[in-house]
Amino acid sequence: MIEQPLPLWLDIFISVVVVLGALIALIGSSGLLRLKTYFERVHAPSIIATLGTWCIMHATVIYFSVQEHQLAIHAILIAIFIAVTVPVTTIFLMRAALFRARRSGEDVPPSLSDNTESRTRAAALLSGEEPD
């Protein structure tokens, strides 16, 4: 494959988008150092890193589409994969951390599914009594 030089305006635009994506990812990563609790630290980098990835994806799609004279799909697939997996992973990590914090007795928000009535019924069923 022979690479052809890009027009200067397109080269500058792609460079700006890549640098913008890198700066956004750097800002999100600085949240790891700046924020105090785990719940604050896990939220900021995941959202900002996704935005940075999308900026770099756009630059990659434009660059390879112009170079190869066809739409470069591989970068779009990577960005979609990151956009889907990052929020799901973040939710699982936060739920695990919340579970650990509750088990260790730390002051965390109460569970929305914690229902004392259902616990009473479950305890009655386990002990062989008829629930009310």
Short mmCIF file of N, CA, C and O in Angstrom, two decimals:
data_model
loop_
_atom_site.label_atom_id
_atom_site.label_comp_id
_atom_site.label_asym_id
_atom_site.label_seq_id
_atom_site.Cartn_x
_atom_site.Cartn_y
_atom_site.Cartn_z
N MET A 1 0.84 -1.17 0.00
CA MET A 1 0.00 0.00 0.00
C MET A 1 0.88 1.24 0.00
O MET A 1 1.78 1.37 0.82
N ILE A 2 0.63 2.08 -0.93
CA ILE A 2 1.38 3.32 -1.01
C ILE A 2 0.55 4.42 -0.36
O ILE A 2 -0.59 4.67 -0.76
N GLU A 3 1.13 5.01 0.65
CA GLU A 3 0.41 6.09 1.34
C GLU A 3 0.54 7.37 0.53
O GLU A 3 1.62 7.73 0.08
N GLN A 4 -0.59 8.01 0.36
CA GLN A 4 -0.56 9.28 -0.34
C GLN A 4 -0.66 10.39 0.71
O GLN A 4 -1.29 10.22 1.74
N PRO A 5 0.01 11.48 0.45
CA PRO A 5 -0.03 12.56 1.44
C PRO A 5 -1.43 13.16 1.54
O PRO A 5 -2.14 13.30 0.54
N LEU A 6 -1.80 13.47 2.75
CA LEU A 6 -3.10 14.08 2.99
C LEU A 6 -3.01 15.57 2.71
O LEU A 6 -1.94 16.17 2.82
N PRO A 7 -4.13 16.17 2.35
CA PRO A 7 -4.13 17.63 2.25
C PRO A 7 -3.82 18.24 3.62
O PRO A 7 -4.15 17.66 4.66
N LEU A 8 -3.20 19.39 3.62
CA LEU A 8 -2.75 20.00 4.87
C LEU A 8 -3.91 20.25 5.82
O LEU A 8 -3.81 19.99 7.01
N TRP A 9 -5.04 20.73 5.30
CA TRP A 9 -6.18 21.03 6.17
C TRP A 9 -6.72 19.76 6.84
O TRP A 9 -7.11 19.77 8.00
N LEU A 10 -6.71 18.63 6.10
CA LEU A 10 -7.18 17.38 6.66
C LEU A 10 -6.19 16.82 7.68
O LEU A 10 -6.57 16.28 8.72
N ASP A 11 -4.91 16.98 7.37
CA ASP A 11 -3.88 16.53 8.31
C ASP A 11 -3.98 17.31 9.62
O ASP A 11 -3.87 16.72 10.71
N ILE A 12 -4.20 18.60 9.53
CA ILE A 12 -4.34 19.43 10.75
C ILE A 12 -5.60 19.04 11.51
O ILE A 12 -5.58 18.90 12.73
N PHE A 13 -6.71 18.83 10.80
CA PHE A 13 -7.96 18.45 11.46
C PHE A 13 -7.82 17.12 12.19
O PHE A 13 -8.23 16.99 13.36
N ILE A 14 -7.22 16.13 11.54
CA ILE A 14 -7.04 14.82 12.19
C ILE A 14 -6.12 14.95 13.40
O ILE A 14 -6.39 14.37 14.46
N SER A 15 -5.08 15.74 13.27
CA SER A 15 -4.16 15.94 14.39
C SER A 15 -4.86 16.61 15.58
O SER A 15 -4.64 16.22 16.73
N VAL A 16 -5.69 17.59 15.29
CA VAL A 16 -6.41 18.29 16.37
C VAL A 16 -7.37 17.33 17.08
O VAL A 16 -7.46 17.32 18.31
N VAL A 17 -8.05 16.51 16.32
CA VAL A 17 -9.01 15.57 16.92
C VAL A 17 -8.27 14.53 17.77
O VAL A 17 -8.72 14.17 18.87
N VAL A 18 -7.13 14.05 17.31
CA VAL A 18 -6.35 13.08 18.09
C VAL A 18 -5.83 13.72 19.37
O VAL A 18 -5.92 13.13 20.46
N VAL A 19 -5.31 14.93 19.27
CA VAL A 19 -4.80 15.61 20.47
C VAL A 19 -5.95 15.91 21.43
O VAL A 19 -5.81 15.77 22.65
N LEU A 20 -7.10 16.29 20.89
CA LEU A 20 -8.27 16.53 21.75
C LEU A 20 -8.68 15.25 22.49
O LEU A 20 -8.95 15.28 23.69
N GLY A 21 -8.70 14.13 21.78
CA GLY A 21 -9.03 12.86 22.43
C GLY A 21 -8.02 12.49 23.50
O GLY A 21 -8.38 12.00 24.58
N ALA A 22 -6.75 12.74 23.21
CA ALA A 22 -5.71 12.44 24.21
C ALA A 22 -5.84 13.35 25.43
O ALA A 22 -5.67 12.90 26.57
N LEU A 23 -6.16 14.62 25.21
CA LEU A 23 -6.34 15.54 26.34
C LEU A 23 -7.54 15.15 27.19
O LEU A 23 -7.49 15.21 28.42
N ILE A 24 -8.62 14.74 26.54
CA ILE A 24 -9.81 14.32 27.28
C ILE A 24 -9.49 13.07 28.11
O ILE A 24 -9.88 12.97 29.28
N ALA A 25 -8.78 12.13 27.52
CA ALA A 25 -8.39 10.94 28.28
C ALA A 25 -7.46 11.29 29.43
O ALA A 25 -7.55 10.70 30.52
N LEU A 26 -6.57 12.26 29.23
CA LEU A 26 -5.67 12.69 30.30
C LEU A 26 -6.45 13.35 31.44
O LEU A 26 -6.18 13.11 32.62
N ILE A 27 -7.44 14.16 31.08
CA ILE A 27 -8.27 14.80 32.12
C ILE A 27 -9.02 13.73 32.91
O ILE A 27 -9.10 13.79 34.14
N GLY A 28 -9.56 12.73 32.21
CA GLY A 28 -10.25 11.65 32.91
C GLY A 28 -9.33 10.86 33.80
O GLY A 28 -9.68 10.47 34.91
N SER A 29 -8.12 10.66 33.35
CA SER A 29 -7.15 9.92 34.15
C SER A 29 -6.71 10.71 35.37
O SER A 29 -6.38 10.14 36.41
N SER A 30 -6.68 12.03 35.25
CA SER A 30 -6.29 12.84 36.41
C SER A 30 -7.33 12.73 37.53
O SER A 30 -7.02 13.00 38.68
N GLY A 31 -8.56 12.32 37.17
CA GLY A 31 -9.58 12.09 38.18
C GLY A 31 -9.20 10.99 39.15
O GLY A 31 -9.61 10.99 40.30
N LEU A 32 -8.40 10.05 38.68
CA LEU A 32 -7.92 8.99 39.56
C LEU A 32 -7.07 9.55 40.69
O LEU A 32 -7.08 9.04 41.81
N LEU A 33 -6.32 10.58 40.41
CA LEU A 33 -5.46 11.18 41.43
C LEU A 33 -6.20 12.20 42.28
O LEU A 33 -5.92 12.35 43.46
N ARG A 34 -7.12 12.91 41.67
CA ARG A 34 -7.74 14.06 42.33
C ARG A 34 -8.91 13.67 43.23
O ARG A 34 -9.07 14.22 44.31
N LEU A 35 -9.74 12.74 42.80
CA LEU A 35 -10.94 12.40 43.56
C LEU A 35 -10.58 11.48 44.73
O LEU A 35 -9.63 10.71 44.66
N LYS A 36 -11.39 11.57 45.80
CA LYS A 36 -11.00 10.93 47.05
C LYS A 36 -11.53 9.51 47.21
O LYS A 36 -10.79 8.60 47.54
N THR A 37 -12.82 9.31 47.00
CA THR A 37 -13.38 7.99 47.28
C THR A 37 -13.37 7.13 46.01
O THR A 37 -13.25 7.63 44.90
N TYR A 38 -13.52 5.84 46.23
CA TYR A 38 -13.55 4.92 45.10
C TYR A 38 -14.71 5.22 44.17
O TYR A 38 -14.57 5.18 42.94
N PHE A 39 -15.86 5.53 44.75
CA PHE A 39 -17.06 5.76 43.94
C PHE A 39 -16.91 7.01 43.08
O PHE A 39 -17.46 7.07 41.98
N GLU A 40 -16.20 8.01 43.55
CA GLU A 40 -15.93 9.19 42.73
C GLU A 40 -14.88 8.88 41.66
O GLU A 40 -14.98 9.31 40.52
N ARG A 41 -13.86 8.11 42.06
CA ARG A 41 -12.76 7.83 41.14
C ARG A 41 -13.17 6.95 39.98
O ARG A 41 -12.65 7.10 38.88
N VAL A 42 -14.08 6.03 40.20
CA VAL A 42 -14.43 5.10 39.12
C VAL A 42 -15.35 5.76 38.09
O VAL A 42 -15.39 5.36 36.93
N HIS A 43 -16.08 6.78 38.48
CA HIS A 43 -17.07 7.38 37.59
C HIS A 43 -16.43 8.32 36.55
O HIS A 43 -16.70 8.17 35.36
N ALA A 44 -15.61 9.23 37.01
CA ALA A 44 -15.07 10.26 36.10
C ALA A 44 -14.21 9.68 34.98
O ALA A 44 -14.43 10.00 33.81
N PRO A 45 -13.25 8.83 35.26
CA PRO A 45 -12.41 8.33 34.17
C PRO A 45 -13.16 7.48 33.16
O PRO A 45 -12.85 7.51 31.97
N SER A 46 -14.18 6.76 33.60
CA SER A 46 -14.89 5.91 32.64
C SER A 46 -15.66 6.74 31.62
O SER A 46 -15.65 6.42 30.43
N ILE A 47 -16.29 7.79 32.05
CA ILE A 47 -17.05 8.62 31.11
C ILE A 47 -16.12 9.41 30.21
O ILE A 47 -16.28 9.46 28.99
N ILE A 48 -15.11 10.02 30.81
CA ILE A 48 -14.20 10.85 30.03
C ILE A 48 -13.35 10.01 29.09
O ILE A 48 -13.10 10.41 27.95
N ALA A 49 -12.93 8.83 29.52
CA ALA A 49 -12.12 7.98 28.65
C ALA A 49 -12.92 7.52 27.45
O ALA A 49 -12.39 7.39 26.34
N THR A 50 -14.21 7.30 27.64
CA THR A 50 -15.05 6.92 26.50
C THR A 50 -15.14 8.05 25.49
O THR A 50 -15.04 7.82 24.28
N LEU A 51 -15.28 9.28 25.97
CA LEU A 51 -15.33 10.43 25.06
C LEU A 51 -14.00 10.59 24.33
O LEU A 51 -13.97 10.87 23.12
N GLY A 52 -12.89 10.41 25.02
CA GLY A 52 -11.59 10.48 24.37
C GLY A 52 -11.41 9.41 23.32
O GLY A 52 -10.86 9.66 22.24
N THR A 53 -11.92 8.23 23.60
CA THR A 53 -11.85 7.14 22.63
C THR A 53 -12.65 7.47 21.38
O THR A 53 -12.21 7.19 20.25
N TRP A 54 -13.80 8.08 21.56
CA TRP A 54 -14.62 8.45 20.40
C TRP A 54 -13.92 9.50 19.54
O TRP A 54 -14.00 9.45 18.31
N CYS A 55 -13.21 10.44 20.16
CA CYS A 55 -12.48 11.43 19.37
C CYS A 55 -11.38 10.76 18.55
O CYS A 55 -11.22 11.05 17.35
N ILE A 56 -10.64 9.87 19.17
CA ILE A 56 -9.56 9.18 18.45
C ILE A 56 -10.14 8.27 17.37
O ILE A 56 -9.58 8.14 16.28
N MET A 57 -11.30 7.68 17.64
CA MET A 57 -11.96 6.85 16.64
C MET A 57 -12.34 7.67 15.40
O MET A 57 -12.13 7.23 14.27
N HIS A 58 -12.88 8.86 15.63
CA HIS A 58 -13.24 9.69 14.48
C HIS A 58 -12.02 10.04 13.63
O HIS A 58 -12.07 10.01 12.39
N ALA A 59 -10.92 10.37 14.30
CA ALA A 59 -9.70 10.69 13.56
C ALA A 59 -9.19 9.47 12.79
O ALA A 59 -8.76 9.59 11.63
N THR A 60 -9.27 8.29 13.42
CA THR A 60 -8.82 7.07 12.76
C THR A 60 -9.68 6.74 11.55
O THR A 60 -9.17 6.37 10.48
N VAL A 61 -10.98 6.88 11.69
CA VAL A 61 -11.89 6.58 10.58
C VAL A 61 -11.62 7.53 9.41
O VAL A 61 -11.53 7.10 8.25
N ILE A 62 -11.45 8.79 9.71
CA ILE A 62 -11.19 9.76 8.63
C ILE A 62 -9.86 9.46 7.95
O ILE A 62 -9.77 9.41 6.72
N TYR A 63 -8.83 9.21 8.74
CA TYR A 63 -7.49 8.98 8.17
C TYR A 63 -7.48 7.75 7.27
O TYR A 63 -7.06 7.81 6.11
N PHE A 64 -7.95 6.61 7.81
CA PHE A 64 -7.87 5.38 7.03
C PHE A 64 -8.89 5.36 5.88
O PHE A 64 -8.66 4.72 4.86
N SER A 65 -10.00 6.05 6.04
CA SER A 65 -10.95 6.12 4.93
C SER A 65 -10.38 6.92 3.76
O SER A 65 -10.58 6.57 2.60
N VAL A 66 -9.66 7.98 4.06
CA VAL A 66 -9.04 8.77 2.99
C VAL A 66 -7.87 8.01 2.38
O VAL A 66 -7.71 7.99 1.15
N GLN A 67 -7.07 7.34 3.20
CA GLN A 67 -5.91 6.63 2.68
C GLN A 67 -6.30 5.44 1.82
O GLN A 67 -5.68 5.17 0.80
N GLU A 68 -7.32 4.69 2.25
CA GLU A 68 -7.68 3.46 1.55
C GLU A 68 -8.86 3.63 0.59
O GLU A 68 -9.30 2.66 -0.02
N HIS A 69 -9.42 4.82 0.52
CA HIS A 69 -10.55 5.12 -0.37
C HIS A 69 -11.76 4.23 -0.11
O HIS A 69 -12.49 3.87 -1.03
N GLN A 70 -11.92 3.80 1.13
CA GLN A 70 -13.13 3.07 1.54
C GLN A 70 -13.33 3.32 3.02
O GLN A 70 -12.40 3.70 3.74
N LEU A 71 -14.55 3.08 3.48
CA LEU A 71 -14.87 3.36 4.88
C LEU A 71 -14.15 2.38 5.79
O LEU A 71 -14.24 1.16 5.61
N ALA A 72 -13.44 2.90 6.77
CA ALA A 72 -12.69 2.08 7.72
C ALA A 72 -13.61 1.74 8.90
O ALA A 72 -13.85 2.57 9.77
N ILE A 73 -14.10 0.51 8.91
CA ILE A 73 -15.08 0.09 9.89
C ILE A 73 -14.43 -0.38 11.19
O ILE A 73 -15.03 -0.27 12.26
N HIS A 74 -13.20 -0.86 11.14
CA HIS A 74 -12.58 -1.48 12.32
C HIS A 74 -12.51 -0.52 13.50
O HIS A 74 -12.73 -0.92 14.64
N ALA A 75 -12.24 0.75 13.26
CA ALA A 75 -12.16 1.71 14.37
C ALA A 75 -13.54 1.96 14.99
O ALA A 75 -13.66 2.13 16.21
N ILE A 76 -14.56 1.94 14.17
CA ILE A 76 -15.93 2.13 14.68
C ILE A 76 -16.31 0.96 15.58
O ILE A 76 -16.91 1.15 16.64
N LEU A 77 -15.96 -0.24 15.18
CA LEU A 77 -16.28 -1.43 15.99
C LEU A 77 -15.56 -1.38 17.34
O LEU A 77 -16.14 -1.76 18.37
N ILE A 78 -14.32 -0.95 17.34
CA ILE A 78 -13.57 -0.84 18.61
C ILE A 78 -14.23 0.19 19.52
O ILE A 78 -14.42 -0.04 20.72
N ALA A 79 -14.61 1.32 18.97
CA ALA A 79 -15.25 2.36 19.78
C ALA A 79 -16.60 1.90 20.32
O ALA A 79 -16.94 2.19 21.47
N ILE A 80 -17.36 1.18 19.51
CA ILE A 80 -18.65 0.66 19.99
C ILE A 80 -18.42 -0.35 21.10
O ILE A 80 -19.14 -0.35 22.11
N PHE A 81 -17.43 -1.20 20.94
CA PHE A 81 -17.11 -2.18 21.98
C PHE A 81 -16.74 -1.48 23.28
O PHE A 81 -17.21 -1.87 24.36
N ILE A 82 -15.95 -0.44 23.21
CA ILE A 82 -15.57 0.30 24.42
C ILE A 82 -16.78 1.02 25.01
O ILE A 82 -16.98 1.02 26.23
N ALA A 83 -17.62 1.60 24.16
CA ALA A 83 -18.80 2.31 24.66
C ALA A 83 -19.78 1.37 25.35
O ALA A 83 -20.52 1.79 26.24
N VAL A 84 -19.80 0.11 24.95
CA VAL A 84 -20.71 -0.85 25.57
C VAL A 84 -20.09 -1.45 26.84
O VAL A 84 -20.77 -1.60 27.86
N THR A 85 -18.82 -1.78 26.78
CA THR A 85 -18.22 -2.51 27.90
C THR A 85 -17.83 -1.63 29.08
O THR A 85 -17.88 -2.09 30.22
N VAL A 86 -17.44 -0.40 28.84
CA VAL A 86 -17.01 0.46 29.94
C VAL A 86 -18.14 0.73 30.95
O VAL A 86 -17.94 0.55 32.15
N PRO A 87 -19.35 1.12 30.52
CA PRO A 87 -20.40 1.33 31.53
C PRO A 87 -20.80 0.05 32.26
O PRO A 87 -21.04 0.08 33.47
N VAL A 88 -20.83 -1.07 31.55
CA VAL A 88 -21.22 -2.33 32.20
C VAL A 88 -20.16 -2.72 33.23
O VAL A 88 -20.49 -3.10 34.37
N THR A 89 -18.90 -2.62 32.86
CA THR A 89 -17.83 -2.94 33.79
C THR A 89 -17.85 -2.01 34.99
O THR A 89 -17.66 -2.44 36.14
N THR A 90 -18.09 -0.73 34.74
CA THR A 90 -18.14 0.24 35.84
C THR A 90 -19.27 -0.08 36.80
O THR A 90 -19.10 0.00 38.03
N ILE A 91 -20.42 -0.45 36.28
CA ILE A 91 -21.55 -0.80 37.14
C ILE A 91 -21.21 -2.01 37.99
O ILE A 91 -21.46 -2.03 39.21
N PHE A 92 -20.61 -3.03 37.40
CA PHE A 92 -20.24 -4.23 38.17
C PHE A 92 -19.21 -3.90 39.25
O PHE A 92 -19.29 -4.39 40.37
N LEU A 93 -18.22 -3.09 38.90
CA LEU A 93 -17.20 -2.73 39.89
C LEU A 93 -17.80 -1.91 41.03
O LEU A 93 -17.47 -2.12 42.21
N MET A 94 -18.70 -0.99 40.70
CA MET A 94 -19.31 -0.17 41.75
C MET A 94 -20.23 -1.01 42.63
O MET A 94 -20.28 -0.82 43.84
N ARG A 95 -20.95 -1.94 42.05
CA ARG A 95 -21.80 -2.80 42.86
C ARG A 95 -20.97 -3.69 43.78
O ARG A 95 -21.34 -3.94 44.93
N ALA A 96 -19.85 -4.19 43.30
CA ALA A 96 -18.98 -5.01 44.14
C ALA A 96 -18.39 -4.18 45.27
O ALA A 96 -18.33 -4.64 46.42
N ALA A 97 -17.99 -2.95 44.97
CA ALA A 97 -17.44 -2.09 46.02
C ALA A 97 -18.52 -1.71 47.03
O ALA A 97 -18.25 -1.64 48.24
N LEU A 98 -19.73 -1.48 46.57
CA LEU A 98 -20.84 -1.16 47.48
C LEU A 98 -21.15 -2.36 48.37
O LEU A 98 -21.39 -2.20 49.58
N PHE A 99 -21.12 -3.54 47.81
CA PHE A 99 -21.36 -4.75 48.60
C PHE A 99 -20.29 -4.91 49.67
O PHE A 99 -20.60 -5.21 50.84
N ARG A 100 -19.04 -4.70 49.29
CA ARG A 100 -17.94 -4.81 50.28
C ARG A 100 -18.08 -3.76 51.36
O ARG A 100 -17.83 -4.04 52.54
N ALA A 101 -18.47 -2.55 50.98
CA ALA A 101 -18.60 -1.48 51.97
C ALA A 101 -19.73 -1.78 52.94
O ALA A 101 -19.60 -1.53 54.15
N ARG A 102 -20.81 -2.33 52.44
CA ARG A 102 -21.93 -2.68 53.34
C ARG A 102 -21.54 -3.82 54.27
O ARG A 102 -21.90 -3.82 55.44
N ARG A 103 -20.81 -4.79 53.75
CA ARG A 103 -20.39 -5.93 54.58
C ARG A 103 -19.41 -5.50 55.67
O ARG A 103 -19.39 -6.08 56.75
N SER A 104 -18.61 -4.50 55.38
CA SER A 104 -17.63 -4.04 56.38
C SER A 104 -18.22 -3.00 57.32
O SER A 104 -17.53 -2.53 58.22
N GLY A 105 -19.49 -2.61 57.11
CA GLY A 105 -20.16 -1.70 58.02
C GLY A 105 -19.91 -0.24 57.76
O GLY A 105 -20.18 0.61 58.62
N GLU A 106 -19.41 0.10 56.59
CA GLU A 106 -19.17 1.51 56.27
C GLU A 106 -20.49 2.21 56.01
O GLU A 106 -21.50 1.57 55.72
N ASP A 107 -20.47 3.53 56.12
CA ASP A 107 -21.66 4.33 55.91
C ASP A 107 -21.89 4.52 54.41
O ASP A 107 -21.22 5.32 53.77
N VAL A 108 -22.82 3.77 53.86
CA VAL A 108 -23.15 3.84 52.44
C VAL A 108 -24.67 3.97 52.32
O VAL A 108 -25.40 3.69 53.26
N PRO A 109 -25.16 4.41 51.18
CA PRO A 109 -26.61 4.51 51.01
C PRO A 109 -27.28 3.14 51.16
O PRO A 109 -26.69 2.12 50.82
N PRO A 110 -28.52 3.11 51.67
CA PRO A 110 -29.19 1.83 51.86
C PRO A 110 -29.55 1.18 50.52
O PRO A 110 -29.70 1.86 49.51
N SER A 111 -29.69 -0.10 50.56
CA SER A 111 -30.06 -0.84 49.36
C SER A 111 -31.51 -0.56 49.01
O SER A 111 -32.38 -0.52 49.88
N LEU A 112 -31.80 -0.39 47.73
CA LEU A 112 -33.17 -0.16 47.31
C LEU A 112 -33.99 -1.44 47.34
O LEU A 112 -35.20 -1.42 47.44
N SER A 113 -33.31 -2.56 47.24
CA SER A 113 -34.02 -3.83 47.26
C SER A 113 -34.12 -4.41 48.66
O SER A 113 -34.69 -5.47 48.84
N ASP A 114 -33.55 -3.71 49.65
CA ASP A 114 -33.60 -4.19 51.02
C ASP A 114 -34.99 -3.93 51.59
O ASP A 114 -35.37 -2.80 51.82
N ASN A 115 -35.74 -4.97 51.79
CA ASN A 115 -37.10 -4.84 52.27
C ASN A 115 -37.23 -5.70 53.53
O ASN A 115 -37.08 -6.91 53.49
N THR A 116 -37.52 -5.07 54.65
CA THR A 116 -37.60 -5.82 55.91
C THR A 116 -38.76 -6.79 55.90
O THR A 116 -38.69 -7.86 56.52
N GLU A 117 -39.84 -6.46 55.19
CA GLU A 117 -40.98 -7.36 55.14
C GLU A 117 -40.62 -8.66 54.42
O GLU A 117 -40.97 -9.74 54.86
N SER A 118 -39.89 -8.54 53.33
CA SER A 118 -39.50 -9.75 52.60
C SER A 118 -38.50 -10.57 53.41
O SER A 118 -38.50 -11.80 53.35
N ARG A 119 -37.65 -9.89 54.17
CA ARG A 119 -36.73 -10.63 55.04
C ARG A 119 -37.47 -11.39 56.12
O ARG A 119 -37.13 -12.52 56.45
N THR A 120 -38.50 -10.77 56.69
CA THR A 120 -39.29 -11.43 57.73
C THR A 120 -39.99 -12.66 57.17
O THR A 120 -40.01 -13.72 57.80
N ARG A 121 -40.53 -12.52 55.97
CA ARG A 121 -41.21 -13.65 55.34
C ARG A 121 -40.23 -14.77 55.02
O ARG A 121 -40.53 -15.95 55.21
N ALA A 122 -39.05 -14.42 54.53
CA ALA A 122 -38.04 -15.42 54.21
C ALA A 122 -37.59 -16.14 55.47
O ALA A 122 -37.41 -17.36 55.47
N ALA A 123 -37.40 -15.40 56.55
CA ALA A 123 -36.99 -16.03 57.80
C ALA A 123 -38.08 -16.94 58.32
O ALA A 123 -37.80 -18.04 58.85
N ALA A 124 -39.34 -16.55 58.16
CA ALA A 124 -40.44 -17.39 58.60
C ALA A 124 -40.52 -18.66 57.78
O ALA A 124 -40.75 -19.76 58.31
N LEU A 125 -40.29 -18.55 56.48
CA LEU A 125 -40.32 -19.73 55.62
C LEU A 125 -39.18 -20.69 55.95
O LEU A 125 -39.35 -21.91 55.95
N LEU A 126 -38.00 -20.12 56.23
CA LEU A 126 -36.86 -20.97 56.56
C LEU A 126 -37.04 -21.68 57.90
O LEU A 126 -36.55 -22.80 58.08
N SER A 127 -37.74 -21.05 58.82
CA SER A 127 -37.93 -21.69 60.13
C SER A 127 -39.13 -22.63 60.13
O SER A 127 -39.40 -23.29 61.13
N GLY A 128 -39.85 -22.71 59.02
CA GLY A 128 -40.97 -23.62 58.92
C GLY A 128 -42.29 -23.03 59.37
O GLY A 128 -43.31 -23.72 59.39
N GLU A 129 -42.32 -21.77 59.71
CA GLU A 129 -43.56 -21.13 60.13
C GLU A 129 -44.33 -20.65 58.90
O GLU A 129 -43.78 -20.48 57.83
N GLU A 130 -45.58 -20.42 59.07
CA GLU A 130 -46.43 -19.88 58.01
C GLU A 130 -46.27 -18.36 57.97
O GLU A 130 -46.51 -17.70 58.99
N PRO A 131 -45.85 -17.80 56.85
CA PRO A 131 -45.72 -16.33 56.82
C PRO A 131 -47.09 -15.66 56.86
O PRO A 131 -48.08 -16.22 56.40
N ASP A 132 -47.11 -14.45 57.40
CA ASP A 132 -48.38 -13.72 57.52
C ASP A 132 -48.84 -13.17 56.21
O ASP A 132 -48.21 -12.78 55.35
#
